[in-house]
Structure formats: C-alpha cells, structure tokens
C-alpha cells in the first residue's frame, strides 16, 4: 500500500444501469456521505454568470418548473430533471442570450426578454423527451410560470 496515493470510488446506489460494489470491496474503503446540491442556488449563479440580469426570479421559476415536473409528470425512465440536465439547459440558455444580443445589435432591433429566452430554452430542450400524455401538462406548467 502506497500511503502517498488515494483511491476514491463514487457510488450512486439506485442509479439506472449501475451495479452495487461487492461487500468484500466495500470493506476496503471508508464511506463518505454527500449532500444533495441546492439546485436553485446553482441555477441562480449560472444564470447570473451567463449574463442574465433577471436571474433571481428566473432561477425561482426554473426550479419551480422542474420540481413540478418531477412531481406531476408521469414517471418515465428517460425523464431527467437532475443536475446534469439543469446544467445543459443553463449552458444553452446562456448561448441563446448571447446570440440574441448579438443579432439584436447587428440588426438594430430590440433584444427578446430574458424570460422569453429561458422559457423557449426550457421548452425546446424538454419537449422532445416527453410522452404524448405529458406534453399538455408540461405546456400548462410552463405557460403558468412564464406568462
């Protein structure tokens, strides 16, 4: 055993497609408990970093939408409202904002509202994965949060 070297194993029990580590290997490692990240803070910081001026209310709406989707939409194995999906949506929302500002500047038109851009990003990045019965509910939720 080399004391200058450390081995870390990340296990995510219950995650689809993952297998449990055998007990004889688990005994060789010390367990560390992790916390669930605060998604709303992550959304707020990432929206601000992407250039959104209205990041506080938009992060609340984004968080509320995903929480309601987790609670009210049917349970499908391919639905993902977790951190990986959130970060992907936030990256795309930032790119949409930059592209909109750039095109508004070159054409001399007024940029679209930040609320509209985030709403469109959330709609476009989620609609394709929903089963037909969940589409009306999702559209209703998004229209209620982003009037």
PDB file of C-alpha atoms in Angstrom:
ATOM      1  CA  UNK A   1       0.000   0.000   0.000  1.00  0.00           C
ATOM      2  CA  UNK A   2       1.386   3.371  -1.017  1.00  0.00           C
ATOM      3  CA  UNK A   3       0.430   5.984   1.613  1.00  0.00           C
ATOM      4  CA  UNK A   4       1.026   8.825  -0.878  1.00  0.00           C
ATOM      5  CA  UNK A   5      -1.762   7.572  -3.105  1.00  0.00           C
ATOM      6  CA  UNK A   6      -5.513   7.708  -2.558  1.00  0.00           C
ATOM      7  CA  UNK A   7      -8.297   5.775  -4.231  1.00  0.00           C
ATOM      8  CA  UNK A   8     -11.810   7.159  -4.396  1.00  0.00           C
ATOM      9  CA  UNK A   9     -14.882   5.342  -5.615  1.00  0.00           C
ATOM     10  CA  UNK A  10     -18.064   7.209  -6.416  1.00  0.00           C
ATOM     11  CA  UNK A  11     -21.118   5.073  -5.970  1.00  0.00           C
ATOM     12  CA  UNK A  12     -24.616   6.122  -6.798  1.00  0.00           C
ATOM     13  CA  UNK A  13     -26.877   3.380  -5.465  1.00  0.00           C
ATOM     14  CA  UNK A  14     -30.167   3.039  -7.245  1.00  0.00           C
ATOM     15  CA  UNK A  15     -28.994   4.909 -10.348  1.00  0.00           C
ATOM     16  CA  UNK A  16     -30.189   3.226 -13.544  1.00  0.00           C
ATOM     17  CA  UNK A  17     -27.633   0.951 -15.156  1.00  0.00           C
ATOM     18  CA  UNK A  18     -25.235   0.882 -12.194  1.00  0.00           C
ATOM     19  CA  UNK A  19     -24.316  -2.161 -10.143  1.00  0.00           C
ATOM     20  CA  UNK A  20     -23.598  -2.341  -6.437  1.00  0.00           C
ATOM     21  CA  UNK A  21     -19.992  -2.763  -5.348  1.00  0.00           C
ATOM     22  CA  UNK A  22     -19.446  -6.209  -3.812  1.00  0.00           C
ATOM     23  CA  UNK A  23     -19.293  -6.297   0.001  1.00  0.00           C
ATOM     24  CA  UNK A  24     -15.699  -7.561   0.081  1.00  0.00           C
ATOM     25  CA  UNK A  25     -14.597  -4.422  -1.838  1.00  0.00           C
ATOM     26  CA  UNK A  26     -16.812  -2.076   0.174  1.00  0.00           C
ATOM     27  CA  UNK A  27     -14.961  -3.160   3.324  1.00  0.00           C
ATOM     28  CA  UNK A  28     -11.694  -1.800   1.917  1.00  0.00           C
ATOM     29  CA  UNK A  29     -12.998   1.755   1.609  1.00  0.00           C
ATOM     30  CA  UNK A  30     -14.228   4.342   4.083  1.00  0.00           C
ATOM     31  CA  UNK A  31     -17.680   5.733   3.386  1.00  0.00           C
ATOM     32  CA  UNK A  32     -18.244   9.440   2.888  1.00  0.00           C
ATOM     33  CA  UNK A  33     -21.705  10.931   2.897  1.00  0.00           C
ATOM     34  CA  UNK A  34     -22.525  13.510   0.252  1.00  0.00           C
ATOM     35  CA  UNK A  35     -25.194  16.212   0.312  1.00  0.00           C
ATOM     36  CA  UNK A  36     -27.761  16.871  -2.368  1.00  0.00           C
ATOM     37  CA  UNK A  37     -26.796  20.162  -4.037  1.00  0.00           C
ATOM     38  CA  UNK A  38     -29.107  23.157  -3.754  1.00  0.00           C
ATOM     39  CA  UNK A  39     -30.326  23.339  -7.339  1.00  0.00           C
ATOM     40  CA  UNK A  40     -31.869  26.792  -7.042  1.00  0.00           C
ATOM     41  CA  UNK A  41     -28.581  28.364  -5.945  1.00  0.00           C
ATOM     42  CA  UNK A  42     -26.796  26.639  -8.827  1.00  0.00           C
ATOM     43  CA  UNK A  43     -29.433  27.941 -11.247  1.00  0.00           C
ATOM     44  CA  UNK A  44     -29.158  31.459  -9.848  1.00  0.00           C
ATOM     45  CA  UNK A  45     -25.360  31.557 -10.066  1.00  0.00           C
ATOM     46  CA  UNK A  46     -25.214  30.023 -13.544  1.00  0.00           C
ATOM     47  CA  UNK A  47     -27.887  32.376 -14.930  1.00  0.00           C
ATOM     48  CA  UNK A  48     -26.021  35.371 -13.487  1.00  0.00           C
ATOM     49  CA  UNK A  49     -22.726  34.086 -14.913  1.00  0.00           C
ATOM     50  CA  UNK A  50     -24.362  33.666 -18.326  1.00  0.00           C
ATOM     51  CA  UNK A  51     -25.347  37.342 -18.315  1.00  0.00           C
ATOM     52  CA  UNK A  52     -28.994  37.192 -17.263  1.00  0.00           C
ATOM     53  CA  UNK A  53     -29.916  40.393 -15.413  1.00  0.00           C
ATOM     54  CA  UNK A  54     -33.217  38.961 -14.121  1.00  0.00           C
ATOM     55  CA  UNK A  55     -31.545  35.868 -12.666  1.00  0.00           C
ATOM     56  CA  UNK A  56     -33.246  35.868  -9.207  1.00  0.00           C
ATOM     57  CA  UNK A  57     -36.873  35.470 -10.399  1.00  0.00           C
ATOM     58  CA  UNK A  58     -35.857  33.319 -13.370  1.00  0.00           C
ATOM     59  CA  UNK A  59     -33.998  30.867 -11.126  1.00  0.00           C
ATOM     60  CA  UNK A  60     -37.089  30.563  -8.910  1.00  0.00           C
ATOM     61  CA  UNK A  61     -39.291  29.841 -11.945  1.00  0.00           C
ATOM     62  CA  UNK A  62     -36.802  27.329 -13.388  1.00  0.00           C
ATOM     63  CA  UNK A  63     -36.525  25.499 -10.049  1.00  0.00           C
ATOM     64  CA  UNK A  64     -40.287  25.504  -9.567  1.00  0.00           C
ATOM     65  CA  UNK A  65     -40.879  24.128 -13.085  1.00  0.00           C
ATOM     66  CA  UNK A  66     -38.509  21.211 -12.604  1.00  0.00           C
ATOM     67  CA  UNK A  67     -39.860  20.436  -9.130  1.00  0.00           C
ATOM     68  CA  UNK A  68     -43.423  20.397 -10.518  1.00  0.00           C
ATOM     69  CA  UNK A  69     -42.332  18.228 -13.440  1.00  0.00           C
ATOM     70  CA  UNK A  70     -40.796  15.702 -11.057  1.00  0.00           C
ATOM     71  CA  UNK A  71     -43.986  15.649  -9.004  1.00  0.00           C
ATOM     72  CA  UNK A  72     -46.717  15.810 -11.634  1.00  0.00           C
ATOM     73  CA  UNK A  73     -45.468  14.260 -14.874  1.00  0.00           C
ATOM     74  CA  UNK A  74     -45.653  10.514 -15.340  1.00  0.00           C
ATOM     75  CA  UNK A  75     -42.642   8.545 -14.141  1.00  0.00           C
ATOM     76  CA  UNK A  76     -40.600   7.615 -17.205  1.00  0.00           C
ATOM     77  CA  UNK A  77     -37.098   6.105 -17.077  1.00  0.00           C
ATOM     78  CA  UNK A  78     -35.789   8.581 -19.656  1.00  0.00           C
ATOM     79  CA  UNK A  79     -37.032  11.722 -17.876  1.00  0.00           C
ATOM     80  CA  UNK A  80     -34.143  13.638 -16.336  1.00  0.00           C
ATOM     81  CA  UNK A  81     -34.714  16.747 -14.244  1.00  0.00           C
ATOM     82  CA  UNK A  82     -31.454  16.364 -12.359  1.00  0.00           C
ATOM     83  CA  UNK A  83     -28.297  18.421 -12.210  1.00  0.00           C
ATOM     84  CA  UNK A  84     -26.861  17.130 -15.496  1.00  0.00           C
ATOM     85  CA  UNK A  85     -29.962  18.255 -17.395  1.00  0.00           C
ATOM     86  CA  UNK A  86     -30.138  21.546 -15.478  1.00  0.00           C
ATOM     87  CA  UNK A  87     -26.552  22.415 -16.396  1.00  0.00           C
ATOM     88  CA  UNK A  88     -27.194  21.554 -20.032  1.00  0.00           C
ATOM     89  CA  UNK A  89     -30.254  23.822 -20.101  1.00  0.00           C
ATOM     90  CA  UNK A  90     -28.282  26.613 -18.428  1.00  0.00           C
ATOM     91  CA  UNK A  91     -25.450  26.367 -20.978  1.00  0.00           C
ATOM     92  CA  UNK A  92     -27.957  26.546 -23.821  1.00  0.00           C
ATOM     93  CA  UNK A  93     -29.839  29.430 -22.176  1.00  0.00           C
ATOM     94  CA  UNK A  94     -26.573  31.369 -21.933  1.00  0.00           C
ATOM     95  CA  UNK A  95     -25.806  30.730 -25.593  1.00  0.00           C
ATOM     96  CA  UNK A  96     -29.346  31.812 -26.547  1.00  0.00           C
ATOM     97  CA  UNK A  97     -28.942  35.076 -24.619  1.00  0.00           C
ATOM     98  CA  UNK A  98     -25.571  35.828 -26.243  1.00  0.00           C
ATOM     99  CA  UNK A  99     -26.873  35.015 -29.723  1.00  0.00           C
ATOM    100  CA  UNK A 100     -29.985  37.141 -29.201  1.00  0.00           C
ATOM    101  CA  UNK A 101     -27.958  40.136 -28.006  1.00  0.00           C
ATOM    102  CA  UNK A 102     -25.572  39.774 -30.930  1.00  0.00           C
ATOM    103  CA  UNK A 103     -28.349  39.529 -33.538  1.00  0.00           C
ATOM    104  CA  UNK A 104     -30.250  42.440 -31.965  1.00  0.00           C
ATOM    105  CA  UNK A 105     -27.106  44.552 -32.078  1.00  0.00           C
ATOM    106  CA  UNK A 106     -26.369  43.790 -35.738  1.00  0.00           C
ATOM    107  CA  UNK A 107     -29.964  44.238 -36.885  1.00  0.00           C
ATOM    108  CA  UNK A 108     -30.665  47.243 -34.681  1.00  0.00           C
ATOM    109  CA  UNK A 109     -33.751  45.601 -33.193  1.00  0.00           C
ATOM    110  CA  UNK A 110     -34.717  45.218 -29.560  1.00  0.00           C
ATOM    111  CA  UNK A 111     -33.470  42.013 -27.853  1.00  0.00           C
ATOM    112  CA  UNK A 112     -36.050  39.493 -26.661  1.00  0.00           C
ATOM    113  CA  UNK A 113     -36.870  39.393 -22.954  1.00  0.00           C
ATOM    114  CA  UNK A 114     -34.743  37.137 -20.773  1.00  0.00           C
ATOM    115  CA  UNK A 115     -37.891  35.427 -19.522  1.00  0.00           C
ATOM    116  CA  UNK A 116     -38.906  34.594 -23.106  1.00  0.00           C
ATOM    117  CA  UNK A 117     -35.439  33.213 -23.934  1.00  0.00           C
ATOM    118  CA  UNK A 118     -35.295  30.986 -20.853  1.00  0.00           C
ATOM    119  CA  UNK A 119     -38.858  29.788 -21.413  1.00  0.00           C
ATOM    120  CA  UNK A 120     -38.092  28.891 -25.030  1.00  0.00           C
ATOM    121  CA  UNK A 121     -34.895  27.084 -23.997  1.00  0.00           C
ATOM    122  CA  UNK A 122     -36.732  25.072 -21.332  1.00  0.00           C
ATOM    123  CA  UNK A 123     -39.496  24.194 -23.778  1.00  0.00           C
ATOM    124  CA  UNK A 124     -37.190  23.255 -26.646  1.00  0.00           C
ATOM    125  CA  UNK A 125     -34.830  21.158 -24.546  1.00  0.00           C
ATOM    126  CA  UNK A 126     -37.553  19.185 -22.765  1.00  0.00           C
ATOM    127  CA  UNK A 127     -40.451  18.724 -25.177  1.00  0.00           C
ATOM    128  CA  UNK A 128     -38.785  16.047 -27.298  1.00  0.00           C
ATOM    129  CA  UNK A 129     -38.404  13.630 -24.394  1.00  0.00           C
ATOM    130  CA  UNK A 130     -41.998  13.733 -23.136  1.00  0.00           C
ATOM    131  CA  UNK A 131     -44.569  11.067 -23.854  1.00  0.00           C
ATOM    132  CA  UNK A 132     -47.724  12.410 -25.521  1.00  0.00           C
ATOM    133  CA  UNK A 133     -49.807  12.383 -22.328  1.00  0.00           C
ATOM    134  CA  UNK A 134     -47.311  14.648 -20.518  1.00  0.00           C
ATOM    135  CA  UNK A 135     -46.994  17.337 -23.218  1.00  0.00           C
ATOM    136  CA  UNK A 136     -50.201  19.265 -22.340  1.00  0.00           C
ATOM    137  CA  UNK A 137     -49.339  19.273 -18.626  1.00  0.00           C
ATOM    138  CA  UNK A 138     -45.789  20.491 -19.291  1.00  0.00           C
ATOM    139  CA  UNK A 139     -47.043  23.251 -21.603  1.00  0.00           C
ATOM    140  CA  UNK A 140     -49.574  24.271 -18.979  1.00  0.00           C
ATOM    141  CA  UNK A 141     -46.871  24.419 -16.283  1.00  0.00           C
ATOM    142  CA  UNK A 142     -44.505  26.436 -18.431  1.00  0.00           C
ATOM    143  CA  UNK A 143     -47.265  28.846 -19.516  1.00  0.00           C
ATOM    144  CA  UNK A 144     -48.288  29.391 -15.881  1.00  0.00           C
ATOM    145  CA  UNK A 145     -44.715  30.151 -14.803  1.00  0.00           C
ATOM    146  CA  UNK A 146     -43.732  32.185 -17.864  1.00  0.00           C
ATOM    147  CA  UNK A 147     -46.896  34.109 -18.856  1.00  0.00           C
TER     148      UNK A 147
END
